[in-house]
Coordinates of N, CA and C in Angstrom, one line a residue:
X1 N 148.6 160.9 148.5 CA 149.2 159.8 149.2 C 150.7 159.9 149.1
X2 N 151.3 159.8 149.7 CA 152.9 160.0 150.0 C 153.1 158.9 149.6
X3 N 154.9 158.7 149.2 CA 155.6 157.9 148.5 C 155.7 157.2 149.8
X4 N 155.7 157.2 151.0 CA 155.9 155.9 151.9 C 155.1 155.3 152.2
X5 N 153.4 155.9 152.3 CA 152.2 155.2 152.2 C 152.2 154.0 150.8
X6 N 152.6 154.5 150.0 CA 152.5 153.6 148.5 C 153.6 152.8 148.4
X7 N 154.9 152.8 148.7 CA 155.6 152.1 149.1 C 155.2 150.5 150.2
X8 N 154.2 151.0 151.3 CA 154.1 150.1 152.7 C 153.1 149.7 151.9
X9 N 152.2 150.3 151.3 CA 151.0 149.4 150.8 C 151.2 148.6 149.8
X10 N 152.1 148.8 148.6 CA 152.2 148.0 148.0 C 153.0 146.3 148.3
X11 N 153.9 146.7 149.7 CA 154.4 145.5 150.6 C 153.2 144.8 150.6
X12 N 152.3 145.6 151.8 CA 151.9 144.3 152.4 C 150.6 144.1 151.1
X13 N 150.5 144.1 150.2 CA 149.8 143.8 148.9 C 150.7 142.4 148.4
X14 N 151.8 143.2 148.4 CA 152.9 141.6 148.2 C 152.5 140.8 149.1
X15 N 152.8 140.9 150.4 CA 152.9 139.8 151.1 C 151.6 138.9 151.2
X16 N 150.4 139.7 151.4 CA 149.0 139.1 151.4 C 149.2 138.1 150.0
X17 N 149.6 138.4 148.9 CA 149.7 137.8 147.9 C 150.1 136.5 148.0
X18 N 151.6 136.7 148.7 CA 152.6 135.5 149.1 C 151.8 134.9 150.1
X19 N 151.4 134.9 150.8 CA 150.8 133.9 151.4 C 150.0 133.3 150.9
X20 N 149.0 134.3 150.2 CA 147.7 133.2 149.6 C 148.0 132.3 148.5
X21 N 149.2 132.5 147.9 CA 149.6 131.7 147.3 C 150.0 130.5 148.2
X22 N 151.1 130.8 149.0 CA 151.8 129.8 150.1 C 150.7 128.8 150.4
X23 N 149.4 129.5 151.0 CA 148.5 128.7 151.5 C 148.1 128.0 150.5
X24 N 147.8 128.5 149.1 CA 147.0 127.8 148.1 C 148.2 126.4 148.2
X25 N 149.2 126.5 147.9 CA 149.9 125.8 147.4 C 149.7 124.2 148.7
X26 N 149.9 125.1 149.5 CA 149.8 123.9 151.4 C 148.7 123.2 150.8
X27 N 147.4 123.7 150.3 CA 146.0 123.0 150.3 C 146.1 121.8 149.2
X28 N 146.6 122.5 147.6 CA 146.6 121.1 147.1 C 147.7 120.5 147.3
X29 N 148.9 120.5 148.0 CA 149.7 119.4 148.6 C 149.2 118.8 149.1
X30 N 148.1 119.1 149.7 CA 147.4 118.0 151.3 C 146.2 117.3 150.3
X31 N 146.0 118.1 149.8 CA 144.9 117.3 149.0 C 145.3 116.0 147.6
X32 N 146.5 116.5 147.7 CA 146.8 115.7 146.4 C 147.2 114.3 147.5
X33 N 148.2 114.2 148.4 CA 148.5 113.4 149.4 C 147.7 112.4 150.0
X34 N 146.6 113.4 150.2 CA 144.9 112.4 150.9 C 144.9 111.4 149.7
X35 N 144.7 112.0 148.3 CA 144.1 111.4 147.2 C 145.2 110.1 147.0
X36 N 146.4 110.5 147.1 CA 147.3 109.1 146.8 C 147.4 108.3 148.4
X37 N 146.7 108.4 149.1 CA 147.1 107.4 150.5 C 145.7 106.9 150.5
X38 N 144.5 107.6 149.6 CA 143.7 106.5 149.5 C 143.4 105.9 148.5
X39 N 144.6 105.8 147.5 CA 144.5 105.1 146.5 C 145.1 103.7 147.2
X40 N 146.3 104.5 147.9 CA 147.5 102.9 148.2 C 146.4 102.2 149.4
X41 N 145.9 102.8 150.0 CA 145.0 102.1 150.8 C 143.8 100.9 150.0
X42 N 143.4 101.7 149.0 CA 142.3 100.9 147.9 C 143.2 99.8 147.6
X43 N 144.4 99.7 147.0 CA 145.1 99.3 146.2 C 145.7 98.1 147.3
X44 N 145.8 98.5 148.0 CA 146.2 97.4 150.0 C 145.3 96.3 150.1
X45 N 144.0 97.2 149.9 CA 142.7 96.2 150.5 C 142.5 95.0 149.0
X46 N 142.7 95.8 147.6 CA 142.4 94.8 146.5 C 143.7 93.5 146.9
X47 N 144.5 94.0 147.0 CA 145.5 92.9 147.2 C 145.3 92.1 147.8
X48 N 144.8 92.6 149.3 CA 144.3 91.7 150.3 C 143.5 90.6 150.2
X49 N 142.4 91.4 149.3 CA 140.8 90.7 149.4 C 141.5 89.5 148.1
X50 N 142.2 90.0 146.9 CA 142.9 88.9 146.1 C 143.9 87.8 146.7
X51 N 144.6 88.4 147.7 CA 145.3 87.3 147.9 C 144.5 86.0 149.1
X52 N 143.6 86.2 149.6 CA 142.7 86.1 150.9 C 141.7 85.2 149.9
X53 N 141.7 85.3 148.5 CA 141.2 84.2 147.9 C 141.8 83.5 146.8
X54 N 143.0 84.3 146.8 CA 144.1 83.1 145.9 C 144.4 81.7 146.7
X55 N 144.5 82.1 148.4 CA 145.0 81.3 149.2 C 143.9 80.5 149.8
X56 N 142.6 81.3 149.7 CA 141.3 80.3 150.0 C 141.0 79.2 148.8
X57 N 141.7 79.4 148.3 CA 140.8 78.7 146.6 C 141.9 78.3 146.1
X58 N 142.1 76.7 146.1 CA 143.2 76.4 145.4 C 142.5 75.4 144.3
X59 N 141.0 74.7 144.3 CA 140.1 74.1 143.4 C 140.3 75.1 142.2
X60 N 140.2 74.3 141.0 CA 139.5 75.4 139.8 C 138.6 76.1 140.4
X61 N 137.4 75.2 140.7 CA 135.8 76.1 141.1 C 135.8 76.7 142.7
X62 N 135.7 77.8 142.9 CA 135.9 78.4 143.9 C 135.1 77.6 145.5
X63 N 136.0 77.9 146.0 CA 135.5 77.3 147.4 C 134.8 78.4 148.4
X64 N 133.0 79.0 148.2 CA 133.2 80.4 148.9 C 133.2 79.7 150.5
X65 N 132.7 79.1 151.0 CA 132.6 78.5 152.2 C 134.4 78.6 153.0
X66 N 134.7 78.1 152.1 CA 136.8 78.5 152.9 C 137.0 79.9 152.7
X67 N 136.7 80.8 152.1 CA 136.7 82.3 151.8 C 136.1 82.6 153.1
X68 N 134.3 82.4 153.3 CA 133.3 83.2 154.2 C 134.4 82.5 155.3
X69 N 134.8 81.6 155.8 CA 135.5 81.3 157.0 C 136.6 82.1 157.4
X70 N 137.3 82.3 156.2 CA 138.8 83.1 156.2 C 137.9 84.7 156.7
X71 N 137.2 85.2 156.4 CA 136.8 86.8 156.2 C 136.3 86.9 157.7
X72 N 135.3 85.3 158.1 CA 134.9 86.0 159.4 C 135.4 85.9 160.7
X73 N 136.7 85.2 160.4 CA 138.1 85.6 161.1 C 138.9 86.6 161.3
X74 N 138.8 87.4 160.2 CA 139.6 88.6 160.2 C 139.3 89.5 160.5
X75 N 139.9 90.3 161.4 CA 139.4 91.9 162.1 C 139.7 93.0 160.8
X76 N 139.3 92.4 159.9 CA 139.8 93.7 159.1 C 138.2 94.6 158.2
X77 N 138.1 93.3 158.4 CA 136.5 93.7 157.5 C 135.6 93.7 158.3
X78 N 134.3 94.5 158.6 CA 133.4 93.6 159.2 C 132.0 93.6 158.4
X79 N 132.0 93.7 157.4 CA 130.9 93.4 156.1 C 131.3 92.7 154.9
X80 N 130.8 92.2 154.5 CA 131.4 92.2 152.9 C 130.3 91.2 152.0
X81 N 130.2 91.9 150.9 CA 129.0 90.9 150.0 C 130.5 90.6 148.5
X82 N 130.2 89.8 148.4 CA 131.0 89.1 147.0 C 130.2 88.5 145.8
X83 N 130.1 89.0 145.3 CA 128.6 88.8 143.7 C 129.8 88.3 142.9
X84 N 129.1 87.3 141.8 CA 129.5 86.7 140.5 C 128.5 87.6 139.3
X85 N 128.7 86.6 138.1 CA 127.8 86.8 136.5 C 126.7 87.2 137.4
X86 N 125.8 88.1 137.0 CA 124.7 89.0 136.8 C 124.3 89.4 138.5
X87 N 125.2 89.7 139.0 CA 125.1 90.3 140.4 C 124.3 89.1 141.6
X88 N 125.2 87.6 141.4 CA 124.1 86.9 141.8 C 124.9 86.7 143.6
X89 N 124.7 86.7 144.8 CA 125.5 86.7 146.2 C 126.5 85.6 145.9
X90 N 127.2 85.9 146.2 CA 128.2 83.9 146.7 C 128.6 84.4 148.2
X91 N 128.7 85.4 148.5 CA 129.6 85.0 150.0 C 128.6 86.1 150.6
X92 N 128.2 86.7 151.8 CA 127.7 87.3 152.7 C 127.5 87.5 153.9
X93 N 127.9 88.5 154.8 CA 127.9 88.4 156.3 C 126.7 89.6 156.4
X94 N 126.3 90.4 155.3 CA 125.3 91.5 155.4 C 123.6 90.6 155.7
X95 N 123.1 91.6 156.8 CA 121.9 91.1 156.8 C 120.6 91.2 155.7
X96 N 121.2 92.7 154.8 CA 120.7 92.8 153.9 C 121.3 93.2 152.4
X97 N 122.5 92.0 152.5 CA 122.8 91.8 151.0 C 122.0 92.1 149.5
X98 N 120.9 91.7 149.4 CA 120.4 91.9 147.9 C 119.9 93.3 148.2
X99 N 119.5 94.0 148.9 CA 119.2 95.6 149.1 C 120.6 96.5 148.7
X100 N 121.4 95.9 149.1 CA 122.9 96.4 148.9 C 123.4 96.1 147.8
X101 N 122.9 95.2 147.2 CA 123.5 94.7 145.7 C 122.3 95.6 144.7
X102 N 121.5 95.7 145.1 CA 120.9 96.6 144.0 C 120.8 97.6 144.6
X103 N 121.5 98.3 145.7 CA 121.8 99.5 145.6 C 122.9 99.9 145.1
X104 N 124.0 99.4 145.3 CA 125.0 99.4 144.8 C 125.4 98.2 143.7
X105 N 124.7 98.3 142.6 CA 125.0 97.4 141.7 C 126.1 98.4 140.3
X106 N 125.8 99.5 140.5 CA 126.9 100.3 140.0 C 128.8 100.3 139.8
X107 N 128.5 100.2 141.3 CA 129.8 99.8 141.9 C 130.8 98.8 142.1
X108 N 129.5 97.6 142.0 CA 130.1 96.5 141.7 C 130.5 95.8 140.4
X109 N 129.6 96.1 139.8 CA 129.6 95.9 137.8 C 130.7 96.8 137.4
X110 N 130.7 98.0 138.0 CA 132.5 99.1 137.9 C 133.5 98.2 138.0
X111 N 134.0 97.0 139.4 CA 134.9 96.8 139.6 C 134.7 95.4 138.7
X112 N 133.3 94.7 138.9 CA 134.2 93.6 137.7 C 134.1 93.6 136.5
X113 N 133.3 94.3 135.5 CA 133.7 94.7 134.5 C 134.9 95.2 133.9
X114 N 135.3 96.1 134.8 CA 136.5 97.5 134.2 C 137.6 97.3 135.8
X115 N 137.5 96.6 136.3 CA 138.6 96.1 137.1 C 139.3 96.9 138.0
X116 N 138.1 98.0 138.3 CA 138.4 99.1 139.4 C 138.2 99.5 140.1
X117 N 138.7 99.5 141.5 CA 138.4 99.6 142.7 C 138.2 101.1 143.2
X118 N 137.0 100.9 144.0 CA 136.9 102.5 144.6 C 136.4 102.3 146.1
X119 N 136.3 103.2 146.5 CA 136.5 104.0 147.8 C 135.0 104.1 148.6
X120 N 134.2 104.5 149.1 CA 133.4 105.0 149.4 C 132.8 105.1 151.1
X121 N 133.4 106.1 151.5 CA 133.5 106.3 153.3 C 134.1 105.1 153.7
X122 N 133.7 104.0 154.2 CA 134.5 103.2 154.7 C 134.1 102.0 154.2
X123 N 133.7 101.8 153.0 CA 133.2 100.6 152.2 C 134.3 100.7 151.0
X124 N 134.8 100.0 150.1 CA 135.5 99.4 149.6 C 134.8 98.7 148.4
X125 N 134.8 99.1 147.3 CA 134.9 98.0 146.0 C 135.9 97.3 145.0
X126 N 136.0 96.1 145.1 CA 137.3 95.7 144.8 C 137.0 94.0 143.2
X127 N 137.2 94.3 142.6 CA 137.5 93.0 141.7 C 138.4 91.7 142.3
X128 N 137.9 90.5 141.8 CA 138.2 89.4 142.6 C 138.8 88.7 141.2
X129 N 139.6 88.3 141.5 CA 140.1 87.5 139.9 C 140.5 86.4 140.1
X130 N 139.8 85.2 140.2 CA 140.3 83.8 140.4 C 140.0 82.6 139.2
X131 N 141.0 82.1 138.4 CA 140.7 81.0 137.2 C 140.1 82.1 136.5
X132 N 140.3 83.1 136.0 CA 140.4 83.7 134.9 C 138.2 83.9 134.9
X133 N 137.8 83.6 135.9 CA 136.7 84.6 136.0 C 136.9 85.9 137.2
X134 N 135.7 86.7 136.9 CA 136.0 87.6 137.9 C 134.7 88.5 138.6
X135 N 134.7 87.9 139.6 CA 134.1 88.4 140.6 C 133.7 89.7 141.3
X136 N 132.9 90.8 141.8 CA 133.3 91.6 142.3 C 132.7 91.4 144.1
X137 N 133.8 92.3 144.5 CA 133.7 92.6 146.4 C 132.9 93.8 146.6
X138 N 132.5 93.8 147.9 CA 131.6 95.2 148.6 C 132.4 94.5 149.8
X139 N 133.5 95.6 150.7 CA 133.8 95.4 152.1 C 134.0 96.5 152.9
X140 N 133.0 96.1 154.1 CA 132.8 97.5 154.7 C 134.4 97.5 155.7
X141 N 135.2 98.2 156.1 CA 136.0 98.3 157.2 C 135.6 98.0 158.2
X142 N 136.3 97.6 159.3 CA 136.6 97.6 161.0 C 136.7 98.9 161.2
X143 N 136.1 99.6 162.3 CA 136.2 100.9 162.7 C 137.4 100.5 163.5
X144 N 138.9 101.3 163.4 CA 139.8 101.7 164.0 C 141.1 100.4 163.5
X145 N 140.9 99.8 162.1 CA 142.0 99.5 161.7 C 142.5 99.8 160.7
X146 N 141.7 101.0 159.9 CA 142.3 101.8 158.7 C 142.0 103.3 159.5
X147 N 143.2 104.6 159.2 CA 142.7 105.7 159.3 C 141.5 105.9 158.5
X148 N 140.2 106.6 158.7 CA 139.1 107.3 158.2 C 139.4 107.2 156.7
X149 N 138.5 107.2 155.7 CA 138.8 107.1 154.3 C 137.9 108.9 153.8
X150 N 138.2 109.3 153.4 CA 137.5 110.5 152.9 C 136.8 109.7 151.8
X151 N 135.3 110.6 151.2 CA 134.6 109.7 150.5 C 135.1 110.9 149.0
X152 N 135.2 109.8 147.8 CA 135.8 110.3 146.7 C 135.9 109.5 145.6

């Protein structure tokens, strides 16, 4: 092999290199990005769903009736189950709430227990904290008022 064959080959050896790095590097930027725009998004909707019953609930004992009114007004949700102590319903627009609560009773015991909200395609689990008890949310989205949520 000639010194200009080994020369050109070892270029484009570099450059294939540089790119696949370049590229690697594009992918987890985009991925790290997704991961924090659906945190702030998680972190949007807890606020929401908190403040949407700070302002429904001004009794000590919660009022869910002024809540379920406030929710089925809003184009933002169009599901949502709200459980208390031992995954019992208090608010519901789902037709099949207790199927959903013991399907997802994982996810709701996650957020009121340990006070953490997560994600899941376009469903939402969120902690509710009113008078120092705490509640957890299940809310599905409005198709077309959040961008798509990746599931994670």
């Amino acid at each position: 092999m000639s010194l200009r064959a080994k020369i050109m080959l070892s270029t484009v050896i570099f450059m294939v290199l540089v790119v696949g790095l370049l590229t690697l590097n594009v992918y987890y930027d985009v991925a790290w990005r997704e991961n924090l725009e659906r945190r702030r998004r998680t972190e949007f909707l807890e606020r929401l769903v908190n403040d949407v019953v700070s302002q429904s609930l001004s009794a000590p004992e919660p009022d869910w009736k002024t809540v379920e009114g406030f929710l089925q007004r809003s184009t933002l949700m169009k599901g949502w189950v709200v459980v208390g102590e031992g995954s019992e319903v208090l608010v519901t627009n789902e037709s099949d709430a207790g199927s959903l609560v013991a399907l997802e009773r994982g996810e709701l015991n996650k957020a009121r227990e340990k006070f953490v909200s997560t994600v899941k395609g376009d469903v939402v689990f969120v902690p509710i904290v009113r008078n120092e008890k705490v509640y957890a949310g299940r809310f599905r989205l409005a198709p077309g008022r959040f961008p798509p949520f990746e599931a994670g």
